[in-house]
PDB file of C-alpha atoms in Angstrom:
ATOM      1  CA  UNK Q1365      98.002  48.262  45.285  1.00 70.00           C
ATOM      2  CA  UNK Q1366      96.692  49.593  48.634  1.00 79.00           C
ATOM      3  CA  UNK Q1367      96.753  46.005  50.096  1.00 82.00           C
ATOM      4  CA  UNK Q1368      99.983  44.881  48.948  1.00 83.00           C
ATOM      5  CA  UNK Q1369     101.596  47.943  50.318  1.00 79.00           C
ATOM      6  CA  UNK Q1370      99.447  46.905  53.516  1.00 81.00           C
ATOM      7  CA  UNK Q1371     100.481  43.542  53.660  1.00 86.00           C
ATOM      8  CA  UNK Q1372     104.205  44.314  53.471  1.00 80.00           C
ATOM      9  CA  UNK Q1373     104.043  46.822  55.863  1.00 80.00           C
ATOM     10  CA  UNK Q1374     102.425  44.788  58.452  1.00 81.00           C
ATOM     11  CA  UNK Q1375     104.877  41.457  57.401  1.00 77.00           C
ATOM     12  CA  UNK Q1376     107.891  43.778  57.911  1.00 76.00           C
ATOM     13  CA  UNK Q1377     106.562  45.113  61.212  1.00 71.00           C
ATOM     14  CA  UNK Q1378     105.945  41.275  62.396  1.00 71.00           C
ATOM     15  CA  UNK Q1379     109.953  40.645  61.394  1.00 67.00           C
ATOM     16  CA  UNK Q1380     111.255  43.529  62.859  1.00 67.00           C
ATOM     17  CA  UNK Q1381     109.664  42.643  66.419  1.00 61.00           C
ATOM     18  CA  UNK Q1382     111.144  39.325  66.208  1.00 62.00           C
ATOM     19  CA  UNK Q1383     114.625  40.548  65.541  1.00 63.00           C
ATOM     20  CA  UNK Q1384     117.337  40.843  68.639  1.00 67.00           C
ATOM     21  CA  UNK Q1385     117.891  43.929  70.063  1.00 70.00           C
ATOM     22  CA  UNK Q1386     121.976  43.473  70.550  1.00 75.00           C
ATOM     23  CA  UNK Q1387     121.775  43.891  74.892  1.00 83.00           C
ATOM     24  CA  UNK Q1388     121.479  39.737  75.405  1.00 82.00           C
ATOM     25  CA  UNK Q1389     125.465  40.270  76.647  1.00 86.00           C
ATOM     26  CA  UNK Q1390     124.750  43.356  78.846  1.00 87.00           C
ATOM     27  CA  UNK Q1391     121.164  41.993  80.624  1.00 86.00           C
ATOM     28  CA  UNK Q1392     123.824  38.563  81.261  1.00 87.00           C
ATOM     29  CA  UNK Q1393     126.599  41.011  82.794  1.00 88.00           C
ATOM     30  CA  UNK Q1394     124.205  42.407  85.294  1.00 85.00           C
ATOM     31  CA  UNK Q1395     122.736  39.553  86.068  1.00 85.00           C
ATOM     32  CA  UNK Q1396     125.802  38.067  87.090  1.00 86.00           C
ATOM     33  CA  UNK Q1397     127.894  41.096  88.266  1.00 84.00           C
ATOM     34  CA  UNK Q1398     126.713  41.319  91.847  1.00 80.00           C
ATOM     35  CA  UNK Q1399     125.091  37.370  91.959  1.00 81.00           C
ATOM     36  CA  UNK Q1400     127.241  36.170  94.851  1.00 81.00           C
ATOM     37  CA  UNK Q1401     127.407  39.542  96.543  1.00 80.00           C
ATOM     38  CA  UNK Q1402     124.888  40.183  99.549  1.00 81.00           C
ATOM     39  CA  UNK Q1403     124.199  44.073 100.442  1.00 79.00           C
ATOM     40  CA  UNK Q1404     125.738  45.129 103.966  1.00 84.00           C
ATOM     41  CA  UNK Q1405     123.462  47.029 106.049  1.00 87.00           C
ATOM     42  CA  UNK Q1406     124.907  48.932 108.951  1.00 89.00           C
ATOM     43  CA  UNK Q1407     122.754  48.245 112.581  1.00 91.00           C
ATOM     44  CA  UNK Q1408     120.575  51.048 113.292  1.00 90.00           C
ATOM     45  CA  UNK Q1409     121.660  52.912 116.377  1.00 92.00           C
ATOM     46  CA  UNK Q1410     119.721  52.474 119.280  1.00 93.00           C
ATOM     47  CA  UNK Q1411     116.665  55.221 119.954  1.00 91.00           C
ATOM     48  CA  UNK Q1412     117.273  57.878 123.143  1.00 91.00           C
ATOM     49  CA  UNK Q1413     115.787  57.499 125.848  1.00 91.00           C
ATOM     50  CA  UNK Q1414     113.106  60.569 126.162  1.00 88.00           C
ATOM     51  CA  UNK Q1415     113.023  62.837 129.747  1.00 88.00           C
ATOM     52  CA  UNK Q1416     109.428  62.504 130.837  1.00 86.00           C
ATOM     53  CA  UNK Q1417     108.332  66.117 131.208  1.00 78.00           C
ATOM     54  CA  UNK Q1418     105.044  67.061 133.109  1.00 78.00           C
ATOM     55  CA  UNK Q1419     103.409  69.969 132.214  1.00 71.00           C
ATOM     56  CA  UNK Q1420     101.438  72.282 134.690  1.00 74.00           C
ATOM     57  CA  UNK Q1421      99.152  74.309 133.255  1.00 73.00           C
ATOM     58  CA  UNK Q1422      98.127  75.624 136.705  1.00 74.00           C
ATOM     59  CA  UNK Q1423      99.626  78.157 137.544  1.00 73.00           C
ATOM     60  CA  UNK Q1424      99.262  79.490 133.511  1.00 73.00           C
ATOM     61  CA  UNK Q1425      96.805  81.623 131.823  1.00 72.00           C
ATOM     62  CA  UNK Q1426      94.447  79.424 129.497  1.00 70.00           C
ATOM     63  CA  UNK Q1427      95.394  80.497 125.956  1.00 66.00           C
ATOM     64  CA  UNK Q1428      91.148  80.025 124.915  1.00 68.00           C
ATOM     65  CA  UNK Q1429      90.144  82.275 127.830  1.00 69.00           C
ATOM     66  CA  UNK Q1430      87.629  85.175 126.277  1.00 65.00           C
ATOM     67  CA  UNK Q1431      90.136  87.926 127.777  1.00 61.00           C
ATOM     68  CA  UNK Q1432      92.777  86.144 124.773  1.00 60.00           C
ATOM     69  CA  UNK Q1433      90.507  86.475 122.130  1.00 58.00           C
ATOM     70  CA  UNK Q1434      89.175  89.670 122.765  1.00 55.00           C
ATOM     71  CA  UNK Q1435      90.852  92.461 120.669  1.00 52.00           C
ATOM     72  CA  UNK Q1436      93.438  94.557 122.736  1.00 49.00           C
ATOM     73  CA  UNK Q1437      92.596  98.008 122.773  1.00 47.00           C
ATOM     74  CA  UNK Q1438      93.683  99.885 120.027  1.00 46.00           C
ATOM     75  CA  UNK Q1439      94.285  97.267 117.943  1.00 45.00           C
ATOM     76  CA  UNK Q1440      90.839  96.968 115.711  1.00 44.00           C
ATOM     77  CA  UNK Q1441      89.757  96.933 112.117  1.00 45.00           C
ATOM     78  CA  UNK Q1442      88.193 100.619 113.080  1.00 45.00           C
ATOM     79  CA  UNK Q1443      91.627 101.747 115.143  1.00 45.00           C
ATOM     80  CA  UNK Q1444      95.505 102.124 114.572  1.00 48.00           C
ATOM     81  CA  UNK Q1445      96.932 101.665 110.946  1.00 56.00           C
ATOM     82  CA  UNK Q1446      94.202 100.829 108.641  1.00 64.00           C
ATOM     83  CA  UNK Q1447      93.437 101.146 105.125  1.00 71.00           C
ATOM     84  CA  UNK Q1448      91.717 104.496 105.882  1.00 73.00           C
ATOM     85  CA  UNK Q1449      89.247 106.231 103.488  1.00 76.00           C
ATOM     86  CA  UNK Q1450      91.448 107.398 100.668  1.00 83.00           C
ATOM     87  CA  UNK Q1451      90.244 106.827  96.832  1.00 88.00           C
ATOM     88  CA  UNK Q1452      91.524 103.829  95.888  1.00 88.00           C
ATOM     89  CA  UNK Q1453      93.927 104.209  93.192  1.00 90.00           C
ATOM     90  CA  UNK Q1454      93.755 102.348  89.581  1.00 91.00           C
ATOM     91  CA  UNK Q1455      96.533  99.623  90.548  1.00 91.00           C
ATOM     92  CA  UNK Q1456      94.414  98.887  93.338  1.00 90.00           C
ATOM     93  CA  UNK Q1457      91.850  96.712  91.184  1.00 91.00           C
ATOM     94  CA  UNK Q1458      93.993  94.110  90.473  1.00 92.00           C
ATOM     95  CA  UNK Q1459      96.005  91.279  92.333  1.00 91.00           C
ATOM     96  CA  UNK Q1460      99.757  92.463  93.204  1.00 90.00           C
ATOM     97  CA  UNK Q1461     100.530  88.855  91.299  1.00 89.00           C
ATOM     98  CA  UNK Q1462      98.775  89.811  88.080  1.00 91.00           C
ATOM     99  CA  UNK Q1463     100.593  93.193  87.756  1.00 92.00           C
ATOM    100  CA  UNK Q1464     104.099  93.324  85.738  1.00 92.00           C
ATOM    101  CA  UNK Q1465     107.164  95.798  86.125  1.00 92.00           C
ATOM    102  CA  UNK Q1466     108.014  96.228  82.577  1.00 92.00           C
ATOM    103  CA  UNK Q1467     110.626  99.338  83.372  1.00 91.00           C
ATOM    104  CA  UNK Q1468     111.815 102.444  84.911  1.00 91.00           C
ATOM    105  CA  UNK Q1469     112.423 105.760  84.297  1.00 90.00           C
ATOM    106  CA  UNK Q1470     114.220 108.540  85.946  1.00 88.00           C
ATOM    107  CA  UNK Q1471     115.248 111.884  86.399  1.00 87.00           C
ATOM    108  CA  UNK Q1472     117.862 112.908  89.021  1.00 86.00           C
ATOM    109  CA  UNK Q1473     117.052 111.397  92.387  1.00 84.00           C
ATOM    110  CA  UNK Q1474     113.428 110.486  91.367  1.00 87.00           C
ATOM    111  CA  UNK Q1475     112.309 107.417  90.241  1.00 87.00           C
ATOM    112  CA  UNK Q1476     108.808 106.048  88.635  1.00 91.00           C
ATOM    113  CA  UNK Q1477     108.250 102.525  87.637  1.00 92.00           C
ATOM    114  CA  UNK Q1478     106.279 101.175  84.353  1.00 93.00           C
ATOM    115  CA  UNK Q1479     103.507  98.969  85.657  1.00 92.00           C
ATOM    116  CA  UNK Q1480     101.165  96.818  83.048  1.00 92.00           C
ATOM    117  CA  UNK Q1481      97.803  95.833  84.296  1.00 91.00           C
ATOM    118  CA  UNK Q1482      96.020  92.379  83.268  1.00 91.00           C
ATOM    119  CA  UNK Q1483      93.776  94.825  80.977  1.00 91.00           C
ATOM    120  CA  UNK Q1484      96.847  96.156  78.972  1.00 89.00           C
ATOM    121  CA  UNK Q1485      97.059  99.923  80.628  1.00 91.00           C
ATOM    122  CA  UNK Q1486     100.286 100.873  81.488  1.00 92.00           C
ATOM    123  CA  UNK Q1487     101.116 103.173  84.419  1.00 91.00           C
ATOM    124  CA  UNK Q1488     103.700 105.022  85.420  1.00 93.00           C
ATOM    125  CA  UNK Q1489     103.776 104.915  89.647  1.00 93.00           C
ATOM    126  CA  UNK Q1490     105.950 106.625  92.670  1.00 93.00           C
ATOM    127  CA  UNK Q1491     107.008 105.943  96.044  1.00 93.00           C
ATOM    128  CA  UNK Q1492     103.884 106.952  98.031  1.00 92.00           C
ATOM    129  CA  UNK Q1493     101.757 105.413  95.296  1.00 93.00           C
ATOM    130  CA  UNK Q1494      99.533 102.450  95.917  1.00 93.00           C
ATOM    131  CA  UNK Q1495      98.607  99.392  94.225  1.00 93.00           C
ATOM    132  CA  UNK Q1496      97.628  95.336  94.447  1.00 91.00           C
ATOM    133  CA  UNK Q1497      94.372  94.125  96.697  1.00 90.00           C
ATOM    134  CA  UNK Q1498      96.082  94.917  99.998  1.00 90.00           C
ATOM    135  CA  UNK Q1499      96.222  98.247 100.572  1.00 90.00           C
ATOM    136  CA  UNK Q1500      99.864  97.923  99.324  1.00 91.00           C
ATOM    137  CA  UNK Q1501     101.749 101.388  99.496  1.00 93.00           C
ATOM    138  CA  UNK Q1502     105.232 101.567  97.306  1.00 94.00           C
ATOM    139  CA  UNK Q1503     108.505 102.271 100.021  1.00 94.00           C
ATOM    140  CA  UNK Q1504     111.082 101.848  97.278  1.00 93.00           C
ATOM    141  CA  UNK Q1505     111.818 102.017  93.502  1.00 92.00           C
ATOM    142  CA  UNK Q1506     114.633 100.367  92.127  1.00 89.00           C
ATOM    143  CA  UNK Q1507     116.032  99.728  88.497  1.00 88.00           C
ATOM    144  CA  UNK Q1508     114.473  95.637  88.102  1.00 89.00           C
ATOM    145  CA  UNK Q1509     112.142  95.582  91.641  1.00 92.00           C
ATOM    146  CA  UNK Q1510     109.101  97.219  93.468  1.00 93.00           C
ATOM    147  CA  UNK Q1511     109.082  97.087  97.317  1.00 94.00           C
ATOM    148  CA  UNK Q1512     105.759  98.124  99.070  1.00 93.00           C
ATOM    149  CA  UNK Q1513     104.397  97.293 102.375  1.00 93.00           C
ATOM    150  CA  UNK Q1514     100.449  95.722 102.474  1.00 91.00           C
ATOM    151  CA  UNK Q1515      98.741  95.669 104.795  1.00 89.00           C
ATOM    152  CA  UNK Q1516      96.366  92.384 105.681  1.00 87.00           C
ATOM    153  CA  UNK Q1517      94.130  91.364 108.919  1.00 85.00           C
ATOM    154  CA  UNK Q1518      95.462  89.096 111.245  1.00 81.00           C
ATOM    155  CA  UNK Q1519      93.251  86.407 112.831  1.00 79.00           C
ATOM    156  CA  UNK Q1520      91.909  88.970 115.381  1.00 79.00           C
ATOM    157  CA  UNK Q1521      91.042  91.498 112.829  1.00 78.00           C
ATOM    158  CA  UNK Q1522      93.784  93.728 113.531  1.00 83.00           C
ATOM    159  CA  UNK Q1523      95.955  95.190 110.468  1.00 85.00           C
ATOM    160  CA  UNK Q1524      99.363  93.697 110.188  1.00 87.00           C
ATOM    161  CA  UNK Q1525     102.068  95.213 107.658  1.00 89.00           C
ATOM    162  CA  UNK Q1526     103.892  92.741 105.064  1.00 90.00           C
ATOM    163  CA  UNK Q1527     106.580  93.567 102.365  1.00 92.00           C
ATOM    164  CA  UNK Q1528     106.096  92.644  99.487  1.00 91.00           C
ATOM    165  CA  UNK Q1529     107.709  93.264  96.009  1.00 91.00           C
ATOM    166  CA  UNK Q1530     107.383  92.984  92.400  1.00 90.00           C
ATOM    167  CA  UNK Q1531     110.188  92.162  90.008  1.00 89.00           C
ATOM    168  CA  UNK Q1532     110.947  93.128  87.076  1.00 87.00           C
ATOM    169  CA  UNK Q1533     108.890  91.135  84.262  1.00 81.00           C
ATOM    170  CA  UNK Q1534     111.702  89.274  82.011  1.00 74.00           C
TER     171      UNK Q1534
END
């Protein structure tokens, strides 16, 4: 039984592959649409001409000189705006990117914003408040985003503010 079911399958999947598909008229159309027709191509325009331009370094500082890579004063990992020695707070653990904004709440002026963590905590945080890898400190609270300034090293080791947000997880 299991054969002859087989066999017919197979035979009818042999006939069906031979059969025509119905398009013979429509692969002749475009073949012969556009036989006699040869594409135009516009001329491409001729290039500029480029100004020569000769550059003097001379009478210019050299931008690898020690006295450019040395730190200007004030400017340090140790001096101005740093991350300081404050506790770090929970939010602070994890990567700004793997915290959500899952609401807000209010009362009067004040608002507080409902942050989950990757671990499944929820917090409720303020303006002041601090959170992501960066030293990020929350500026503004508003109904569907955070905005909070971090604060990263530059190249020179010197601390250089960014904003940042978080948006309200959909």
């Amino acid at each position: 039984m299991n054969r002859r079911l087989l066999t017919v399958l197979s035979l009818s999947l042999l006939l069906s592959a031979c059969g025509d598909d119905g398009l013979d008229d429509l692969r002749r159309f475009v073949n012969d649409a556009h036989k006699d027709r040869k594409p135009r191509i516009d001329e491409l325009p001729p290039p500029k001409p480029v100004e020569a331009y000769a550059y003097a370094a001379s009478n210019l500082s050299d931008p690898f000189a020690a006295f450019n890579l040395r730190l200007q004063q004030g400017k340090g990992p140790g001096s101005g705006r740093g991350p300081g020695d404050r506790r770090k707070e929970p939010l602070e653990a994890f990567p700004l990117d793997a915290l959500k904004m899952v609401g807000t709440l209010s009362r009067g002026k004040q608002y507080w914003a409902i942050i989950q963590a990757p671990d499944g905590t929820v917090h409720r945080i303020k303006v002041g408040d601090h959170m992501g890898q960066n030293f990020g400190m929350i500026t503004k609270i508003n109904e569907d985003k955070i905005s909070l300034v971090e604060l990263v090293q530059g190249a020179l080791g010197e601390w250089v503010e960014r904003e940042s947000g978080v948006a309200l997880a959909e």
